[in-house]
mmCIF file of C-alpha atoms in Angstrom:
data_model
loop_
_atom_site.group_PDB
_atom_site.id
_atom_site.type_symbol
_atom_site.label_atom_id
_atom_site.label_comp_id
_atom_site.label_asym_id
_atom_site.label_seq_id
_atom_site.Cartn_x
_atom_site.Cartn_y
_atom_site.Cartn_z
ATOM 1 C CA MET A 29 -27.772 54.894 -8.075
ATOM 2 C CA GLU A 30 -25.279 52.676 -9.484
ATOM 3 C CA ILE A 31 -25.099 50.282 -6.587
ATOM 4 C CA ILE A 32 -28.661 49.730 -6.940
ATOM 5 C CA GLY A 33 -28.328 48.720 -10.510
ATOM 6 C CA ILE A 34 -25.778 46.239 -9.863
ATOM 7 C CA VAL A 35 -27.625 45.291 -7.285
ATOM 8 C CA ILE A 36 -30.065 44.224 -9.902
ATOM 9 C CA ALA A 37 -28.519 43.181 -12.039
ATOM 10 C CA VAL A 38 -27.274 40.688 -10.291
ATOM 11 C CA LEU A 39 -30.277 39.931 -8.602
ATOM 12 C CA SER A 40 -31.658 39.019 -11.583
ATOM 13 C CA LEU A 41 -28.349 36.745 -12.287
ATOM 14 C CA VAL A 42 -29.134 34.388 -10.054
ATOM 15 C CA VAL A 43 -33.044 34.316 -10.221
ATOM 16 C CA SER A 44 -31.882 33.663 -14.246
ATOM 17 C CA ILE A 45 -28.967 30.717 -13.522
ATOM 18 C CA PHE A 46 -31.430 29.346 -10.350
ATOM 19 C CA THR A 47 -34.348 28.970 -13.340
ATOM 20 C CA LEU A 48 -32.017 27.399 -16.201
ATOM 21 C CA TRP A 49 -31.222 25.153 -13.091
ATOM 22 C CA LYS A 50 -34.590 24.228 -12.110
ATOM 23 C CA THR A 51 -35.435 24.064 -15.703
ATOM 24 C CA TYR A 52 -32.757 22.128 -17.880
ATOM 25 C CA LEU A 53 -30.305 20.627 -15.406
ATOM 26 C CA ASP A 54 -31.160 19.583 -11.841
ATOM 27 C CA ARG A 55 -32.368 15.731 -12.520
ATOM 28 C CA GLY A 56 -34.570 15.504 -9.265
ATOM 29 C CA THR A 57 -35.807 12.774 -7.396
ATOM 30 C CA LEU A 58 -39.070 10.467 -8.554
ATOM 31 C CA ARG A 59 -41.360 9.512 -5.502
ATOM 32 C CA MET A 60 -44.037 7.743 -5.909
ATOM 33 C CA THR A 61 -47.849 8.479 -3.611
ATOM 34 C CA GLN A 62 -49.169 5.842 -1.087
ATOM 35 C CA PRO A 63 -50.891 3.737 -2.524
ATOM 36 C CA THR A 64 -54.253 3.197 -2.985
ATOM 37 C CA THR A 65 -54.393 -0.830 -2.632
ATOM 38 C CA ILE A 66 -52.375 -3.488 -2.695
ATOM 39 C CA PHE A 67 -53.162 -7.258 -3.627
ATOM 40 C CA PHE A 68 -51.435 -10.591 -3.184
ATOM 41 C CA GLY A 69 -52.894 -13.145 -5.800
ATOM 42 C CA PRO A 70 -53.070 -15.149 -8.792
ATOM 43 C CA ASP A 71 -52.659 -13.047 -12.329
ATOM 44 C CA ASP A 72 -55.620 -13.926 -15.171
ATOM 45 C CA LYS A 73 -52.419 -16.923 -16.550
ATOM 46 C CA SER A 74 -52.367 -19.364 -13.743
ATOM 47 C CA SER A 75 -48.850 -17.635 -11.281
ATOM 48 C CA SER A 76 -49.159 -15.435 -8.318
ATOM 49 C CA LYS A 77 -48.983 -12.256 -8.399
ATOM 50 C CA VAL A 78 -48.620 -7.845 -6.672
ATOM 51 C CA TYR A 79 -50.332 -5.363 -7.974
ATOM 52 C CA LEU A 80 -51.226 -1.866 -6.635
ATOM 53 C CA ARG A 81 -52.191 1.743 -8.423
ATOM 54 C CA THR A 82 -50.064 5.020 -7.457
ATOM 55 C CA LEU A 83 -48.804 7.747 -8.779
ATOM 56 C CA LEU A 84 -45.125 8.196 -9.724
ATOM 57 C CA PHE A 85 -44.180 11.472 -10.525
ATOM 58 C CA SER A 86 -40.976 13.782 -10.441
ATOM 59 C CA THR A 87 -40.079 16.933 -7.762
ATOM 60 C CA SER A 88 -38.139 18.301 -11.248
ATOM 61 C CA GLN A 89 -39.291 20.029 -14.484
ATOM 62 C CA ARG A 90 -37.186 17.918 -16.447
ATOM 63 C CA GLY A 91 -38.949 14.259 -15.715
ATOM 64 C CA GLN A 92 -37.498 10.984 -15.303
ATOM 65 C CA VAL A 93 -38.035 7.814 -17.464
ATOM 66 C CA ILE A 94 -38.104 4.538 -15.792
ATOM 67 C CA GLU A 95 -36.479 2.199 -17.034
ATOM 68 C CA SER A 96 -38.335 -1.086 -15.469
ATOM 69 C CA MET A 97 -40.188 -2.163 -12.239
ATOM 70 C CA HIS A 98 -39.739 -4.333 -9.838
ATOM 71 C CA VAL A 99 -40.890 -5.745 -6.204
ATOM 72 C CA LYS A 100 -39.168 -8.269 -3.743
ATOM 73 C CA LEU A 101 -42.014 -9.813 -0.645
ATOM 74 C CA TYR A 102 -39.838 -11.076 1.432
ATOM 75 C CA ARG A 103 -41.589 -13.171 4.187
ATOM 76 C CA GLY A 104 -39.349 -14.445 6.766
ATOM 77 C CA GLU A 105 -36.624 -15.648 6.448
ATOM 78 C CA SER A 106 -37.600 -15.829 2.282
ATOM 79 C CA VAL A 107 -37.508 -13.745 -0.425
ATOM 80 C CA GLN A 108 -39.268 -13.268 -3.355
ATOM 81 C CA THR A 109 -38.660 -10.954 -6.560
ATOM 82 C CA PHE A 110 -41.357 -10.615 -9.133
ATOM 83 C CA ASN A 111 -39.318 -9.289 -12.196
ATOM 84 C CA ILE A 112 -42.349 -8.895 -14.769
ATOM 85 C CA TRP A 113 -43.790 -5.414 -14.180
ATOM 86 C CA VAL A 114 -46.903 -4.549 -16.401
ATOM 87 C CA HIS A 115 -49.184 -1.149 -16.068
ATOM 88 C CA GLY A 116 -51.857 0.566 -17.757
ATOM 89 C CA GLU A 117 -55.507 1.293 -16.765
ATOM 90 C CA ARG A 118 -57.574 -1.558 -17.817
ATOM 91 C CA VAL A 119 -58.650 -1.008 -21.615
ATOM 92 C CA GLU A 120 -54.658 -0.900 -21.616
ATOM 93 C CA ILE A 121 -51.918 -2.796 -20.374
ATOM 94 C CA VAL A 122 -49.002 -2.859 -21.629
ATOM 95 C CA ARG A 123 -45.771 -4.838 -20.778
ATOM 96 C CA GLY A 124 -43.568 -2.338 -18.490
ATOM 97 C CA SER A 125 -40.566 -1.006 -21.220
ATOM 98 C CA GLY A 126 -39.882 2.961 -20.309
ATOM 99 C CA LEU A 127 -42.029 4.945 -18.724
ATOM 100 C CA TYR A 128 -41.420 9.064 -18.899
ATOM 101 C CA VAL A 129 -43.143 10.175 -15.364
ATOM 102 C CA GLY A 130 -42.883 14.539 -15.715
ATOM 103 C CA LYS A 131 -44.100 16.950 -12.682
ATOM 104 C CA GLU A 132 -47.803 15.874 -13.093
ATOM 105 C CA GLY A 133 -47.356 12.802 -12.729
ATOM 106 C CA VAL A 134 -48.147 9.303 -13.690
ATOM 107 C CA ALA A 135 -51.105 7.277 -12.169
ATOM 108 C CA HIS A 136 -50.816 4.214 -13.076
ATOM 109 C CA ASN A 137 -52.357 -0.019 -12.185
ATOM 110 C CA HIS A 138 -49.056 -2.071 -12.150
ATOM 111 C CA HIS A 139 -48.587 -5.166 -12.013
ATOM 112 C CA PHE A 140 -45.907 -8.036 -10.834
ATOM 113 C CA LEU A 141 -45.386 -11.212 -12.204
ATOM 114 C CA MET A 142 -43.653 -14.754 -11.479
ATOM 115 C CA PRO A 143 -40.307 -14.868 -13.666
ATOM 116 C CA LYS A 144 -41.088 -16.951 -16.418
ATOM 117 C CA ASP A 145 -39.036 -19.727 -14.839
ATOM 118 C CA GLY A 146 -41.235 -22.408 -13.492
ATOM 119 C CA SER A 147 -41.129 -21.306 -9.688
ATOM 120 C CA SER A 148 -43.674 -20.693 -8.154
ATOM 121 C CA TYR A 149 -44.706 -18.451 -5.618
ATOM 122 C CA GLU A 150 -47.560 -19.257 -2.212
ATOM 123 C CA PHE A 151 -49.310 -17.193 -0.098
ATOM 124 C CA LEU A 152 -49.073 -19.237 3.467
ATOM 125 C CA ALA A 153 -49.802 -17.367 6.941
ATOM 126 C CA GLY A 154 -47.572 -14.847 8.230
ATOM 127 C CA LYS A 155 -45.777 -11.161 7.989
ATOM 128 C CA TYR A 156 -45.187 -9.816 4.715
ATOM 129 C CA LYS A 157 -42.205 -6.436 3.463
ATOM 130 C CA LEU A 158 -43.330 -5.301 0.274
ATOM 131 C CA GLU A 159 -40.949 -3.003 -1.560
ATOM 132 C CA VAL A 160 -41.744 -1.280 -4.909
ATOM 133 C CA TYR A 161 -37.851 -0.822 -7.093
ATOM 134 C CA ALA A 162 -37.636 1.781 -9.812
ATOM 135 C CA SER A 163 -34.153 1.331 -12.546
ATOM 136 C CA ILE A 164 -34.254 4.825 -13.740
ATOM 137 C CA LEU A 165 -32.261 5.162 -16.805
ATOM 138 C CA ASN A 166 -29.122 6.830 -16.718
ATOM 139 C CA THR A 167 -28.578 5.176 -12.972
ATOM 140 C CA LYS A 168 -26.340 2.157 -11.817
ATOM 141 C CA THR A 169 -28.610 0.945 -8.778
ATOM 142 C CA PRO A 170 -32.706 0.254 -8.253
ATOM 143 C CA LYS A 171 -34.317 3.381 -6.013
ATOM 144 C CA LYS A 172 -36.739 2.110 -3.060
ATOM 145 C CA MET A 173 -39.799 3.457 -4.168
ATOM 146 C CA PHE A 174 -41.508 1.901 -1.415
ATOM 147 C CA SER A 175 -41.810 -0.171 1.540
ATOM 148 C CA VAL A 176 -44.835 -1.666 3.508
ATOM 149 C CA GLU A 177 -44.773 -3.576 5.670
ATOM 150 C CA LEU A 178 -48.699 -5.870 5.622
ATOM 151 C CA GLU A 179 -50.257 -9.951 7.321
ATOM 152 C CA ILE A 180 -52.357 -12.718 5.566
ATOM 153 C CA ASN A 181 -53.225 -14.414 8.774
ATOM 154 C CA ASP A 182 -54.416 -18.203 8.844
ATOM 155 C CA SER A 183 -58.272 -18.312 7.460
ATOM 156 C CA ASN A 184 -57.141 -16.422 4.109
ATOM 157 C CA ALA A 185 -53.626 -18.485 3.470
ATOM 158 C CA GLU A 186 -56.598 -21.478 3.013
ATOM 159 C CA LYS A 187 -58.675 -19.565 1.710
ATOM 160 C CA LEU A 188 -56.155 -18.763 -0.332
ATOM 161 C CA LYS A 189 -54.883 -21.736 -1.955
ATOM 162 C CA ASP A 190 -58.165 -21.477 -3.750
ATOM 163 C CA THR A 191 -56.557 -20.503 -7.298
ATOM 164 C CA ARG A 192 -60.924 -18.060 -7.444
ATOM 165 C CA ASN A 193 -58.866 -16.574 -4.643
ATOM 166 C CA GLY A 194 -56.816 -12.796 -4.506
ATOM 167 C CA MET A 195 -56.388 -11.014 -1.201
ATOM 168 C CA TYR A 196 -56.188 -6.628 -0.521
ATOM 169 C CA PHE A 197 -55.642 -4.370 1.335
ATOM 170 C CA ASP A 198 -57.236 -1.277 0.601
ATOM 171 C CA TRP A 199 -55.539 1.699 2.337
ATOM 172 C CA GLY A 200 -57.195 3.880 5.528
ATOM 173 C CA PRO A 201 -56.590 7.219 5.560
ATOM 174 C CA GLU A 202 -58.307 7.902 8.734
ATOM 175 C CA SER A 203 -56.248 4.522 10.604
ATOM 176 C CA ASN A 204 -53.151 5.205 8.614
ATOM 177 C CA LYS A 205 -53.041 1.192 8.232
ATOM 178 C CA TYR A 206 -54.462 -1.086 5.150
ATOM 179 C CA HIS A 207 -57.412 -3.095 5.166
ATOM 180 C CA PRO A 208 -56.628 -6.431 4.233
ATOM 181 C CA TYR A 209 -60.363 -8.329 2.817
ATOM 182 C CA LEU A 210 -60.380 -11.169 1.073
ATOM 183 C CA HIS A 211 -61.465 -11.168 -2.212
ATOM 184 C CA THR A 212 -63.518 -14.421 -4.898
ATOM 185 C CA ARG A 213 -63.997 -14.542 -8.597
ATOM 186 C CA ASP A 214 -66.412 -16.121 -10.347
ATOM 187 C CA PHE A 215 -63.693 -18.441 -11.796
ATOM 188 C CA THR A 216 -60.562 -19.807 -11.400
ATOM 189 C CA VAL A 217 -58.023 -19.718 -12.857
ATOM 190 C CA GLU A 218 -57.731 -22.809 -14.491
ATOM 191 C CA ASP A 219 -61.094 -21.655 -15.644
ATOM 192 C CA PHE A 220 -59.017 -18.658 -17.236
ATOM 193 C CA ALA A 221 -56.960 -21.052 -19.121
ATOM 194 C CA LYS A 222 -59.268 -23.352 -20.739
ATOM 195 C CA LYS A 223 -60.741 -20.428 -22.238
ATOM 196 C CA LEU A 224 -57.437 -19.712 -23.813
ATOM 197 C CA ARG A 225 -56.663 -22.511 -25.400
#
């Protein structure tokens, strides 16, 4: 009987230590679901942007704090970083400056804009590689969360020169790939800028 009591006590201790570890000490991993939609095109304020909608979640009870996010867009030998991060829902979109992500997850629209250094970016025809990065609190190197290859054909690239047009890529679960389509707004980015003056 003494041996059974000792075994039960040891097992209880192991379970308690494991629970303590998973609840308070384990940092877990920050993860990101497959974005349901990705957008390449103009922002309302005349610069290019990349937009996507996804769920961010942590594998630990403790959760994670994202300091910032950015995307890199590769085409051929060129690479462009979209380092201005804005997130939220349509009613309340805020500049990214820290986001707590728990195990339940956070679903948001994420807008990645061009740096405000006078540079511009044109979505030309070709194959693109999109990478999404998150800078996590108390880590030195941004973590690559997601990577995908997308393509813009010649016809759509020509239409993207019009600032009313943007390129959506919607995820198809049956085909297991993104399906592109061109979206046209009723106004140009220049029209929008005039309204703000």
